[in-house]
Coordinates of C-alpha atoms in Angstrom, one line a residue:
M1270 CA 0.0 0.0 0.0
M1271 CA 2.8 2.4 1.0
K1272 CA 4.8 1.4 -2.1
K1273 CA 1.9 2.1 -4.4
Q1274 CA 1.4 5.6 -2.9
I1275 CA 5.1 6.4 -3.2
K1276 CA 5.1 5.2 -6.9
R1277 CA 2.0 7.2 -7.6
R1278 CA 3.4 10.4 -6.1
L1279 CA 6.7 9.8 -8.1
R1280 CA 4.7 9.5 -11.3
H1281 CA 2.8 12.7 -10.5
T1282 CA 6.0 14.5 -9.6
K1283 CA 7.7 13.4 -12.9
Y1284 CA 4.7 14.5 -14.9
I1285 CA 4.6 18.0 -13.3
F1286 CA 8.4 18.3 -13.7
Y1287 CA 8.1 17.3 -17.4
Q1288 CA 5.3 19.8 -18.0
E1289 CA 7.2 22.6 -16.3
T1290 CA 10.4 22.0 -18.2
L1291 CA 9.0 21.7 -21.7
V1292 CA 10.5 24.3 -24.1
D1293 CA 7.6 26.1 -25.8
F1294 CA 9.0 28.6 -28.2
K1295 CA 5.6 30.1 -29.0
D1296 CA 5.0 30.6 -25.3
H1297 CA 8.4 32.2 -24.9
F1298 CA 7.7 34.5 -27.8
W1299 CA 4.4 35.8 -26.4
S1300 CA 6.0 36.2 -22.9
F1301 CA 8.7 38.3 -24.5
L1302 CA 6.3 40.5 -26.5
G1303 CA 4.1 41.1 -23.5
A1304 CA 7.0 42.1 -21.2
F1305 CA 8.7 44.1 -23.9
F1306 CA 5.6 46.2 -24.6
G1307 CA 4.5 46.4 -21.0
I1308 CA 7.8 47.6 -19.6
G1309 CA 8.6 49.5 -22.8
L1310 CA 5.5 51.6 -22.7
I1311 CA 6.1 52.6 -19.0
A1312 CA 9.7 53.4 -19.7
F1313 CA 8.8 55.4 -22.8
L1314 CA 6.2 57.5 -20.9
Q1315 CA 8.8 58.2 -18.2
S1316 CA 11.6 59.1 -20.7
Q1317 CA 9.4 61.2 -23.0
H1318 CA 6.8 62.9 -20.9
L1319 CA 7.9 62.9 -17.2
T1320 CA 11.5 64.2 -17.3
G1321 CA 10.3 67.8 -17.1
V1322 CA 8.6 67.3 -13.7
E1323 CA 11.3 64.8 -12.5
N1324 CA 8.6 62.2 -11.7
I1325 CA 9.1 58.5 -11.5
F1326 CA 7.0 56.1 -13.5
L1327 CA 9.1 53.0 -13.7
I1328 CA 9.9 51.1 -10.5
G1329 CA 11.9 47.9 -10.0
S1330 CA 9.0 45.8 -8.8
F1331 CA 7.4 46.1 -12.2
G1332 CA 10.1 43.8 -13.6
A1333 CA 9.2 41.1 -11.1
S1334 CA 5.5 41.5 -11.9
S1335 CA 6.3 41.1 -15.6
V1336 CA 7.9 37.7 -14.8
L1337 CA 4.6 36.6 -13.3
I1338 CA 2.0 38.1 -15.5
Y1339 CA 3.8 37.3 -18.8
G1340 CA 5.8 34.3 -17.9
A1341 CA 3.5 32.4 -15.5
V1342 CA 0.1 33.4 -16.6
N1343 CA -1.6 30.5 -14.9
S1344 CA -0.2 31.3 -11.5
P1345 CA -2.7 32.5 -8.8
L1346 CA -0.1 35.2 -7.9
A1347 CA -0.2 36.6 -11.4
Q1348 CA -4.0 37.3 -11.7
P1349 CA -5.3 40.9 -12.0
R1350 CA -6.7 41.0 -8.4
N1351 CA -3.3 40.1 -7.1
L1352 CA -1.4 42.3 -9.5
I1353 CA -3.4 45.5 -8.7
G1354 CA -4.2 44.8 -5.1
G1355 CA -0.8 43.5 -4.1
H1356 CA 1.0 46.6 -5.5
V1357 CA -1.4 49.3 -4.5
L1358 CA -2.0 48.0 -0.9
S1359 CA 1.7 47.4 -0.5
A1360 CA 2.5 51.0 -1.7
L1361 CA 0.0 52.4 0.9
V1362 CA 1.6 50.2 3.6
G1363 CA 5.1 51.4 2.6
V1364 CA 4.2 55.1 2.6
T1365 CA 2.5 54.7 6.0
A1366 CA 5.6 53.0 7.4
Y1367 CA 7.8 55.8 6.1
K1368 CA 5.6 58.5 7.5
F1369 CA 5.7 57.0 11.0
L1370 CA 9.4 56.1 11.0
P1371 CA 11.1 58.4 8.5
D1372 CA 14.5 58.3 10.2
I1373 CA 14.9 54.7 11.1
L1374 CA 15.5 52.9 7.8
W1375 CA 16.0 49.4 9.2
L1376 CA 12.8 49.5 11.2
S1377 CA 10.6 51.2 8.5
A1378 CA 11.9 48.8 5.9
S1379 CA 11.2 45.8 8.0
I1380 CA 7.7 47.0 9.0
A1381 CA 6.9 48.0 5.4
V1382 CA 7.7 44.6 3.9
A1383 CA 6.4 42.4 6.8
S1384 CA 3.1 44.4 7.0
S1385 CA 2.6 44.3 3.3
I1386 CA 2.8 40.5 3.3
V1387 CA 0.2 40.3 6.1
V1388 CA -2.1 42.8 4.3
M1389 CA -1.8 40.8 1.0
Q1390 CA -2.6 37.6 2.9
I1391 CA -5.7 39.1 4.6
T1392 CA -7.0 40.6 1.4
K1393 CA -6.1 37.6 -0.7
T1394 CA -4.0 39.7 -3.1
M1395 CA -0.7 38.0 -2.6
H1396 CA 1.7 39.3 -5.2
P1397 CA 5.4 38.9 -4.3
P1398 CA 6.6 42.0 -6.1
G1399 CA 4.3 44.0 -3.8
G1400 CA 6.9 43.5 -1.1
A1401 CA 9.4 45.4 -3.3
T1402 CA 6.8 48.1 -3.9
A1403 CA 6.5 48.6 -0.1
L1404 CA 10.3 48.6 0.3
I1405 CA 10.8 51.2 -2.4
A1406 CA 8.5 53.6 -0.5
V1407 CA 10.9 53.7 2.4
L1408 CA 14.2 53.7 0.7
P1409 CA 16.1 57.0 0.8
A1410 CA 15.2 58.4 -2.6
G1411 CA 13.7 61.9 -2.3
K1412 CA 11.4 61.7 -5.3
I1413 CA 9.4 58.8 -3.9
Q1414 CA 9.1 60.2 -0.4
E1415 CA 7.9 63.6 -1.8
L1416 CA 5.0 61.8 -3.5
G1417 CA 3.6 60.6 -0.2
Y1418 CA 0.4 58.6 -0.8
W1419 CA 0.3 59.8 -4.4
Y1420 CA 3.0 57.1 -4.9
A1421 CA 0.2 54.5 -4.7
V1422 CA -1.6 56.2 -7.6
S1423 CA 1.4 57.1 -9.8
P1424 CA 3.7 55.4 -10.4
V1425 CA 2.2 52.3 -8.8
L1426 CA -1.4 52.1 -10.0
S1427 CA -0.8 53.8 -13.3
G1428 CA 2.1 51.5 -14.1
V1429 CA 0.3 48.3 -13.0
L1430 CA -2.7 49.2 -15.2
I1431 CA -0.3 49.5 -18.2
L1432 CA 1.2 46.1 -17.4
L1433 CA -2.3 44.6 -17.0
T1434 CA -3.5 46.0 -20.3
M1435 CA -0.6 44.5 -22.1
A1436 CA -1.1 41.2 -20.3
L1437 CA -4.8 41.2 -21.4
I1438 CA -3.8 41.8 -25.0
F1439 CA -0.7 39.5 -25.4
N1440 CA -1.7 36.7 -23.1
N1441 CA -5.0 36.1 -25.0
I1442 CA -3.7 36.2 -28.6
P1443 CA -2.2 32.7 -28.8
K1444 CA -4.2 29.5 -28.3
G1445 CA -3.5 27.8 -25.1
R1446 CA -2.9 31.0 -23.1
K1447 CA -5.8 32.6 -21.2
Y1448 CA -5.6 35.6 -18.9
P1449 CA -7.1 36.1 -16.4
H1450 CA -6.7 32.4 -15.7
H1451 CA -9.5 30.7 -13.7
I1452 CA -7.7 28.6 -11.0
R1453 CA -10.2 25.8 -11.2
Q1454 CA -9.1 25.1 -14.7
T1455 CA -5.4 24.6 -14.0
K1456 CA -3.9 21.5 -15.5
Y1457 CA -3.0 20.2 -12.0
F1458 CA -6.4 20.7 -10.4
H1459 CA -7.7 17.1 -11.0
M1460 CA -4.3 15.7 -10.0
R1461 CA -4.4 17.6 -6.7
R1462 CA -8.0 16.4 -6.1
M1463 CA -6.9 12.8 -6.7
L1464 CA -4.0 13.2 -4.3
K1465 CA -6.4 14.5 -1.6
R1466 CA -8.7 11.6 -2.1
N1467 CA -5.9 9.1 -1.6
H1468 CA -5.0 10.5 1.9

């Protein structure tokens, strides 16, 4: 009985590993296009239209979000609710942490990231790059701190909406890619259900 369960789990693990390591050039192509146009559009807007006011439109956490929403479209962490909520809520948390502890970087940074994780857990908007968005709000860069809570609107929300728009376009052009992705339809759903029944 135990040997059968171990063999069954090994088969499932091998199948999942095989699926995850398949090289799909079409998938890579559309991931590249989505990320290229998503990040490219944000960077273009910053370089062409925002230099006069010395504003910031492109932040590092958008790169991490691009990996998820263009490269792992089926991930629960990449869905629109997580993308928008994770970033915006984390930005608000980060700004709040900075306002209360502007002169103690180690403490404001720790509180910003730790609190953003809990807020995303509570609101079911877990998006790992949100932690970076919270951290950016407390780092010593005058432009961000000058924005205050406006940071959550621009660059965060405005940038996220651009990334989301590109994801909705490029992730839905090829067959086999669908975004937003309904978690119930994931290729491992039935496998997970079978594993639960066997316990």
